[in-house]
PDB file of C-alpha atoms in Angstrom:
ATOM      1  CA  UNK I   1     -24.818   6.029 -12.111  1.00 44.00           C
ATOM      2  CA  UNK I   2     -23.360   9.299 -11.034  1.00 49.00           C
ATOM      3  CA  UNK I   3     -22.034   9.348  -7.331  1.00 57.00           C
ATOM      4  CA  UNK I   4     -23.181  12.014  -5.303  1.00 64.00           C
ATOM      5  CA  UNK I   5     -20.230  14.428  -4.670  1.00 70.00           C
ATOM      6  CA  UNK I   6     -18.426  13.219  -7.764  1.00 77.00           C
ATOM      7  CA  UNK I   7     -17.519  17.112  -8.399  1.00 85.00           C
ATOM      8  CA  UNK I   8     -15.037  16.450  -5.362  1.00 88.00           C
ATOM      9  CA  UNK I   9     -13.025  13.672  -7.299  1.00 93.00           C
ATOM     10  CA  UNK I  10      -9.942  15.817  -8.107  1.00 93.00           C
ATOM     11  CA  UNK I  11      -9.429  16.931  -4.436  1.00 95.00           C
ATOM     12  CA  UNK I  12     -10.158  13.386  -3.315  1.00 95.00           C
ATOM     13  CA  UNK I  13      -7.767  11.839  -5.802  1.00 95.00           C
ATOM     14  CA  UNK I  14      -5.117  14.461  -4.440  1.00 94.00           C
ATOM     15  CA  UNK I  15      -5.818  13.727  -0.967  1.00 95.00           C
ATOM     16  CA  UNK I  16      -5.964  10.044  -1.252  1.00 97.00           C
ATOM     17  CA  UNK I  17      -2.770   9.749  -3.465  1.00 96.00           C
ATOM     18  CA  UNK I  18      -0.577   8.204  -0.700  1.00 96.00           C
ATOM     19  CA  UNK I  19      -2.894   5.358  -0.473  1.00 98.00           C
ATOM     20  CA  UNK I  20      -4.337   4.910  -3.982  1.00 98.00           C
ATOM     21  CA  UNK I  21      -3.291   3.181  -7.210  1.00 97.00           C
ATOM     22  CA  UNK I  22      -4.767   3.016 -10.485  1.00 97.00           C
ATOM     23  CA  UNK I  23      -4.351  -0.446 -11.708  1.00 96.00           C
ATOM     24  CA  UNK I  24      -5.045   0.691 -15.387  1.00 92.00           C
ATOM     25  CA  UNK I  25      -2.315   3.543 -15.207  1.00 94.00           C
ATOM     26  CA  UNK I  26      -0.190   2.659 -12.369  1.00 94.00           C
ATOM     27  CA  UNK I  27       2.289  -0.241 -11.772  1.00 89.00           C
ATOM     28  CA  UNK I  28       0.973  -1.531  -8.765  1.00 95.00           C
ATOM     29  CA  UNK I  29       3.574  -4.413  -8.103  1.00 94.00           C
ATOM     30  CA  UNK I  30       5.990  -2.121  -6.219  1.00 92.00           C
ATOM     31  CA  UNK I  31       3.174  -1.063  -3.857  1.00 94.00           C
ATOM     32  CA  UNK I  32       2.077  -4.537  -3.169  1.00 95.00           C
ATOM     33  CA  UNK I  33       5.813  -5.872  -2.904  1.00 93.00           C
ATOM     34  CA  UNK I  34       6.411  -3.332  -0.132  1.00 94.00           C
ATOM     35  CA  UNK I  35       3.643  -4.888   2.123  1.00 96.00           C
ATOM     36  CA  UNK I  36       5.068  -6.702   5.300  1.00 95.00           C
ATOM     37  CA  UNK I  37       1.923  -7.251   7.169  1.00 97.00           C
ATOM     38  CA  UNK I  38      -0.361 -10.088   6.615  1.00 97.00           C
ATOM     39  CA  UNK I  39      -3.035  -9.104   3.974  1.00 98.00           C
ATOM     40  CA  UNK I  40      -6.860  -9.029   3.845  1.00 98.00           C
ATOM     41  CA  UNK I  41      -8.870  -7.755   0.618  1.00 98.00           C
ATOM     42  CA  UNK I  42     -12.315  -6.454   0.161  1.00 98.00           C
ATOM     43  CA  UNK I  43     -13.590  -6.676  -3.325  1.00 98.00           C
ATOM     44  CA  UNK I  44     -15.848  -3.764  -4.188  1.00 96.00           C
ATOM     45  CA  UNK I  45     -14.865  -1.641  -1.440  1.00 96.00           C
ATOM     46  CA  UNK I  46     -16.946   1.390  -2.212  1.00 94.00           C
ATOM     47  CA  UNK I  47     -16.419   4.376   0.124  1.00 94.00           C
ATOM     48  CA  UNK I  48     -14.413   2.083   2.465  1.00 95.00           C
ATOM     49  CA  UNK I  49     -16.220   2.257   5.515  1.00 94.00           C
ATOM     50  CA  UNK I  50     -15.629  -1.318   6.407  1.00 95.00           C
ATOM     51  CA  UNK I  51     -12.044  -1.203   5.621  1.00 96.00           C
ATOM     52  CA  UNK I  52     -11.620   1.984   7.955  1.00 96.00           C
ATOM     53  CA  UNK I  53     -12.982   0.107  10.806  1.00 94.00           C
ATOM     54  CA  UNK I  54     -11.083  -3.035  10.277  1.00 95.00           C
ATOM     55  CA  UNK I  55      -7.664  -1.215   9.788  1.00 96.00           C
ATOM     56  CA  UNK I  56      -8.051   0.777  13.048  1.00 95.00           C
ATOM     57  CA  UNK I  57      -9.097  -2.245  15.065  1.00 91.00           C
ATOM     58  CA  UNK I  58      -6.101  -4.326  13.311  1.00 94.00           C
ATOM     59  CA  UNK I  59      -3.174  -2.356  12.687  1.00 95.00           C
ATOM     60  CA  UNK I  60      -1.284  -5.637  12.662  1.00 95.00           C
ATOM     61  CA  UNK I  61      -3.034  -6.476   9.225  1.00 97.00           C
ATOM     62  CA  UNK I  62      -2.630  -4.446   5.842  1.00 98.00           C
ATOM     63  CA  UNK I  63      -5.996  -4.150   4.222  1.00 98.00           C
ATOM     64  CA  UNK I  64      -6.410  -3.646   0.275  1.00 98.00           C
ATOM     65  CA  UNK I  65      -9.716  -2.318  -0.968  1.00 98.00           C
ATOM     66  CA  UNK I  66     -10.754  -3.092  -4.803  1.00 98.00           C
ATOM     67  CA  UNK I  67     -13.424  -1.151  -6.811  1.00 97.00           C
ATOM     68  CA  UNK I  68     -13.833  -0.369 -10.280  1.00 95.00           C
ATOM     69  CA  UNK I  69     -15.742   3.089  -9.487  1.00 94.00           C
ATOM     70  CA  UNK I  70     -13.259   5.875  -9.433  1.00 95.00           C
ATOM     71  CA  UNK I  71     -15.505   8.295  -7.557  1.00 95.00           C
ATOM     72  CA  UNK I  72     -16.049   5.808  -4.532  1.00 95.00           C
ATOM     73  CA  UNK I  73     -12.612   4.609  -3.994  1.00 97.00           C
ATOM     74  CA  UNK I  74     -11.241   8.043  -4.378  1.00 97.00           C
ATOM     75  CA  UNK I  75     -13.247   9.066  -1.472  1.00 96.00           C
ATOM     76  CA  UNK I  76     -12.357   6.141   0.577  1.00 97.00           C
ATOM     77  CA  UNK I  77      -8.662   6.844   0.049  1.00 98.00           C
ATOM     78  CA  UNK I  78      -9.082  10.387   0.817  1.00 97.00           C
ATOM     79  CA  UNK I  79     -10.809   9.425   4.036  1.00 97.00           C
ATOM     80  CA  UNK I  80      -8.041   6.882   5.031  1.00 98.00           C
ATOM     81  CA  UNK I  81      -5.506   9.791   4.715  1.00 98.00           C
ATOM     82  CA  UNK I  82      -7.645  12.098   6.930  1.00 97.00           C
ATOM     83  CA  UNK I  83      -8.156   9.429   9.509  1.00 96.00           C
ATOM     84  CA  UNK I  84      -4.311   8.792   9.515  1.00 97.00           C
ATOM     85  CA  UNK I  85      -4.349   4.821   8.584  1.00 97.00           C
ATOM     86  CA  UNK I  86      -0.960   3.372   7.441  1.00 95.00           C
ATOM     87  CA  UNK I  87      -2.061  -0.202   6.596  1.00 98.00           C
ATOM     88  CA  UNK I  88      -4.403   0.360   4.006  1.00 98.00           C
ATOM     89  CA  UNK I  89      -4.337   0.485   0.169  1.00 98.00           C
ATOM     90  CA  UNK I  90      -6.968   1.292  -2.322  1.00 98.00           C
ATOM     91  CA  UNK I  91      -6.704   0.017  -5.979  1.00 98.00           C
ATOM     92  CA  UNK I  92      -8.835   1.093  -8.851  1.00 97.00           C
ATOM     93  CA  UNK I  93      -9.687  -1.691 -11.196  1.00 96.00           C
ATOM     94  CA  UNK I  94     -10.834  -5.188 -11.895  1.00 95.00           C
ATOM     95  CA  UNK I  95     -10.020  -7.943  -9.213  1.00 95.00           C
ATOM     96  CA  UNK I  96      -9.017 -10.155 -12.141  1.00 95.00           C
ATOM     97  CA  UNK I  97      -6.291  -7.942 -13.563  1.00 95.00           C
ATOM     98  CA  UNK I  98      -4.973  -6.993  -9.863  1.00 96.00           C
ATOM     99  CA  UNK I  99      -4.775 -10.646  -8.748  1.00 96.00           C
ATOM    100  CA  UNK I 100      -2.512 -11.298 -11.859  1.00 95.00           C
ATOM    101  CA  UNK I 101      -0.068  -8.940 -10.079  1.00 95.00           C
ATOM    102  CA  UNK I 102      -0.442 -10.502  -6.587  1.00 96.00           C
ATOM    103  CA  UNK I 103       1.665 -13.115  -5.047  1.00 95.00           C
ATOM    104  CA  UNK I 104      -0.034 -16.499  -4.884  1.00 96.00           C
ATOM    105  CA  UNK I 105      -0.975 -17.670  -1.424  1.00 97.00           C
ATOM    106  CA  UNK I 106      -0.510 -14.235   0.084  1.00 97.00           C
ATOM    107  CA  UNK I 107      -4.016 -13.196   1.416  1.00 98.00           C
ATOM    108  CA  UNK I 108      -5.377 -14.399   4.746  1.00 97.00           C
ATOM    109  CA  UNK I 109      -9.034 -13.076   4.192  1.00 97.00           C
ATOM    110  CA  UNK I 110     -11.180 -11.733   1.038  1.00 98.00           C
ATOM    111  CA  UNK I 111     -14.244 -10.025   1.825  1.00 98.00           C
ATOM    112  CA  UNK I 112     -17.344  -9.652  -0.394  1.00 98.00           C
ATOM    113  CA  UNK I 113     -19.618  -7.234   1.227  1.00 96.00           C
ATOM    114  CA  UNK I 114     -22.944  -6.506  -0.551  1.00 95.00           C
ATOM    115  CA  UNK I 115     -21.612  -7.219  -3.815  1.00 95.00           C
ATOM    116  CA  UNK I 116     -23.614  -6.483  -7.156  1.00 96.00           C
ATOM    117  CA  UNK I 117     -25.920  -9.437  -7.344  1.00 97.00           C
ATOM    118  CA  UNK I 118     -26.180  -9.067 -11.285  1.00 96.00           C
ATOM    119  CA  UNK I 119     -29.720 -10.337 -11.220  1.00 95.00           C
ATOM    120  CA  UNK I 120     -29.965 -11.462 -14.795  1.00 96.00           C
ATOM    121  CA  UNK I 121     -29.038 -14.833 -15.945  1.00 93.00           C
ATOM    122  CA  UNK I 122     -26.999 -13.656 -18.781  1.00 95.00           C
ATOM    123  CA  UNK I 123     -24.741 -11.758 -16.221  1.00 95.00           C
ATOM    124  CA  UNK I 124     -24.137 -14.564 -14.180  1.00 96.00           C
ATOM    125  CA  UNK I 125     -20.226 -14.507 -15.111  1.00 95.00           C
ATOM    126  CA  UNK I 126     -20.007 -10.923 -13.685  1.00 96.00           C
ATOM    127  CA  UNK I 127     -21.019 -12.246 -10.202  1.00 97.00           C
ATOM    128  CA  UNK I 128     -18.095 -12.152  -7.579  1.00 97.00           C
ATOM    129  CA  UNK I 129     -18.967 -15.436  -6.524  1.00 98.00           C
ATOM    130  CA  UNK I 130     -18.848 -17.092 -10.049  1.00 97.00           C
ATOM    131  CA  UNK I 131     -17.063 -20.089 -10.482  1.00 97.00           C
ATOM    132  CA  UNK I 132     -14.357 -17.906 -12.559  1.00 96.00           C
ATOM    133  CA  UNK I 133     -13.566 -15.444  -9.435  1.00 97.00           C
ATOM    134  CA  UNK I 134     -13.566 -18.236  -7.029  1.00 98.00           C
ATOM    135  CA  UNK I 135     -10.612 -19.746  -8.941  1.00 97.00           C
ATOM    136  CA  UNK I 136      -8.865 -16.433  -8.569  1.00 98.00           C
ATOM    137  CA  UNK I 137      -9.398 -16.251  -5.004  1.00 98.00           C
ATOM    138  CA  UNK I 138      -8.304 -19.657  -4.496  1.00 98.00           C
ATOM    139  CA  UNK I 139      -5.251 -18.738  -5.961  1.00 97.00           C
ATOM    140  CA  UNK I 140      -4.683 -15.641  -3.764  1.00 98.00           C
ATOM    141  CA  UNK I 141      -5.663 -17.293  -0.497  1.00 98.00           C
ATOM    142  CA  UNK I 142      -3.115 -18.762   2.020  1.00 97.00           C
ATOM    143  CA  UNK I 143      -3.524 -22.156   3.245  1.00 95.00           C
ATOM    144  CA  UNK I 144      -5.742 -21.052   6.092  1.00 94.00           C
ATOM    145  CA  UNK I 145      -7.166 -18.247   4.100  1.00 97.00           C
ATOM    146  CA  UNK I 146     -11.043 -17.858   3.777  1.00 97.00           C
ATOM    147  CA  UNK I 147     -13.783 -15.929   1.817  1.00 98.00           C
ATOM    148  CA  UNK I 148     -16.402 -14.047   3.901  1.00 97.00           C
ATOM    149  CA  UNK I 149     -19.679 -13.090   2.142  1.00 97.00           C
ATOM    150  CA  UNK I 150     -22.480 -10.809   3.262  1.00 96.00           C
ATOM    151  CA  UNK I 151     -25.594  -9.603   1.212  1.00 96.00           C
ATOM    152  CA  UNK I 152     -29.116  -8.699   1.693  1.00 95.00           C
ATOM    153  CA  UNK I 153     -30.069 -10.533  -1.498  1.00 96.00           C
ATOM    154  CA  UNK I 154     -31.044 -13.682  -0.605  1.00 96.00           C
ATOM    155  CA  UNK I 155     -31.575 -15.409  -4.054  1.00 97.00           C
ATOM    156  CA  UNK I 156     -28.087 -14.188  -4.758  1.00 98.00           C
ATOM    157  CA  UNK I 157     -26.840 -15.729  -1.780  1.00 98.00           C
ATOM    158  CA  UNK I 158     -28.403 -19.058  -2.468  1.00 98.00           C
ATOM    159  CA  UNK I 159     -26.795 -18.966  -6.048  1.00 98.00           C
ATOM    160  CA  UNK I 160     -23.313 -18.133  -4.184  1.00 98.00           C
ATOM    161  CA  UNK I 161     -23.785 -21.017  -1.709  1.00 98.00           C
ATOM    162  CA  UNK I 162     -24.453 -23.144  -4.566  1.00 98.00           C
ATOM    163  CA  UNK I 163     -21.310 -21.760  -6.514  1.00 98.00           C
ATOM    164  CA  UNK I 164     -18.980 -22.237  -3.749  1.00 98.00           C
ATOM    165  CA  UNK I 165     -20.201 -26.139  -3.211  1.00 98.00           C
ATOM    166  CA  UNK I 166     -20.077 -26.768  -6.979  1.00 98.00           C
ATOM    167  CA  UNK I 167     -16.380 -25.440  -6.936  1.00 98.00           C
ATOM    168  CA  UNK I 168     -15.430 -27.664  -4.145  1.00 98.00           C
ATOM    169  CA  UNK I 169     -14.986 -25.204  -1.361  1.00 98.00           C
ATOM    170  CA  UNK I 170     -16.091 -25.897   2.170  1.00 98.00           C
ATOM    171  CA  UNK I 171     -18.695 -24.010   3.858  1.00 98.00           C
ATOM    172  CA  UNK I 172     -17.781 -23.429   7.420  1.00 96.00           C
ATOM    173  CA  UNK I 173     -20.362 -21.169   8.251  1.00 94.00           C
ATOM    174  CA  UNK I 174     -23.796 -20.257   6.448  1.00 96.00           C
ATOM    175  CA  UNK I 175     -26.218 -18.003   8.250  1.00 94.00           C
ATOM    176  CA  UNK I 176     -29.427 -16.418   6.772  1.00 94.00           C
ATOM    177  CA  UNK I 177     -31.064 -13.420   8.360  1.00 90.00           C
ATOM    178  CA  UNK I 178     -28.407 -13.398  11.065  1.00 84.00           C
ATOM    179  CA  UNK I 179     -28.202 -10.849  13.866  1.00 73.00           C
ATOM    180  CA  UNK I 180     -24.767 -10.525  15.659  1.00 67.00           C
ATOM    181  CA  UNK I 181     -25.653  -7.308  17.522  1.00 58.00           C
ATOM    182  CA  UNK I 182     -22.888  -4.775  18.065  1.00 58.00           C
ATOM    183  CA  UNK I 183     -19.888  -5.079  16.258  1.00 56.00           C
ATOM    184  CA  UNK I 184     -16.680  -6.849  18.007  1.00 59.00           C
ATOM    185  CA  UNK I 185     -13.575  -5.003  16.449  1.00 55.00           C
ATOM    186  CA  UNK I 186     -11.369  -7.501  17.998  1.00 58.00           C
ATOM    187  CA  UNK I 187     -12.480 -10.123  15.499  1.00 69.00           C
ATOM    188  CA  UNK I 188     -10.762 -10.309  12.092  1.00 78.00           C
ATOM    189  CA  UNK I 189     -14.423 -11.004  10.242  1.00 86.00           C
ATOM    190  CA  UNK I 190     -16.845  -9.228   8.641  1.00 86.00           C
ATOM    191  CA  UNK I 191     -19.430 -11.162  10.570  1.00 84.00           C
ATOM    192  CA  UNK I 192     -18.683  -8.512  13.378  1.00 85.00           C
ATOM    193  CA  UNK I 193     -17.884  -5.487  11.621  1.00 86.00           C
ATOM    194  CA  UNK I 194     -20.827  -3.621   9.782  1.00 84.00           C
ATOM    195  CA  UNK I 195     -20.628  -1.847   6.340  1.00 83.00           C
ATOM    196  CA  UNK I 196     -22.479   1.296   5.876  1.00 82.00           C
ATOM    197  CA  UNK I 197     -24.980  -0.769   3.838  1.00 83.00           C
ATOM    198  CA  UNK I 198     -25.558  -3.249   6.540  1.00 88.00           C
ATOM    199  CA  UNK I 199     -26.044  -0.506   9.127  1.00 86.00           C
ATOM    200  CA  UNK I 200     -28.791   1.034   6.812  1.00 88.00           C
ATOM    201  CA  UNK I 201     -30.329  -2.431   6.130  1.00 90.00           C
ATOM    202  CA  UNK I 202     -30.548  -3.709   9.693  1.00 87.00           C
ATOM    203  CA  UNK I 203     -32.111  -0.042  10.723  1.00 87.00           C
ATOM    204  CA  UNK I 204     -35.047  -0.948   8.113  1.00 91.00           C
ATOM    205  CA  UNK I 205     -35.127  -4.598   9.278  1.00 89.00           C
ATOM    206  CA  UNK I 206     -33.829  -6.069   6.213  1.00 91.00           C
ATOM    207  CA  UNK I 207     -32.349  -9.669   6.786  1.00 92.00           C
ATOM    208  CA  UNK I 208     -28.465 -10.051   6.301  1.00 93.00           C
ATOM    209  CA  UNK I 209     -27.127 -13.283   4.869  1.00 95.00           C
ATOM    210  CA  UNK I 210     -23.488 -14.224   5.700  1.00 95.00           C
ATOM    211  CA  UNK I 211     -21.277 -17.172   4.743  1.00 96.00           C
ATOM    212  CA  UNK I 212     -17.367 -18.305   5.286  1.00 97.00           C
ATOM    213  CA  UNK I 213     -15.970 -20.442   3.000  1.00 98.00           C
ATOM    214  CA  UNK I 214     -12.616 -22.203   2.544  1.00 98.00           C
ATOM    215  CA  UNK I 215     -10.948 -23.279  -0.762  1.00 97.00           C
ATOM    216  CA  UNK I 216     -10.607 -26.923  -1.730  1.00 95.00           C
ATOM    217  CA  UNK I 217      -7.932 -28.791  -0.286  1.00 85.00           C
TER     218      UNK I 217
END
């Protein structure tokens, strides 16, 4: 799918350069090693609306956005520079490959906001809540770290709940069709900060599903 505005990619890449890395062409280890704040990651960050809100509300936290689609993440990085955010980094690439270059037990929270549900059974291993991905998240998270997921796709959500349970994760909260009202920016949680998709879906009356899970002890 061609992203609207993709003809602006060269200027987004240039503007976003201070906070944008490509895992396929850049050595991201130095950038990761320079981070001195607690870290949160959004996998599949898209245009970065969620991270922009979180980073503005919590300057004491460093937010990393990961996405495979160069056009959308370049736009996210360019907007972050325009806003003047100093506590963000956007990385183009697969979370599996990026995680290999990160320090174990270094991530406080990992957000999965409206991930691709990959509805066909043969594509289950591609889902961001597949057991292979959960093993990656478990390695990255701190002792008190958690994964938060939000999706409008109930079948995918139920599959994810089962995936977490079968992998031995502790489900601290499971909410189907939840309504939290206005975002509370003081909270370090996707439960209170809405993505662009969520705002659109809520306006259309589409139920949102949310979970928070902690890795096996």
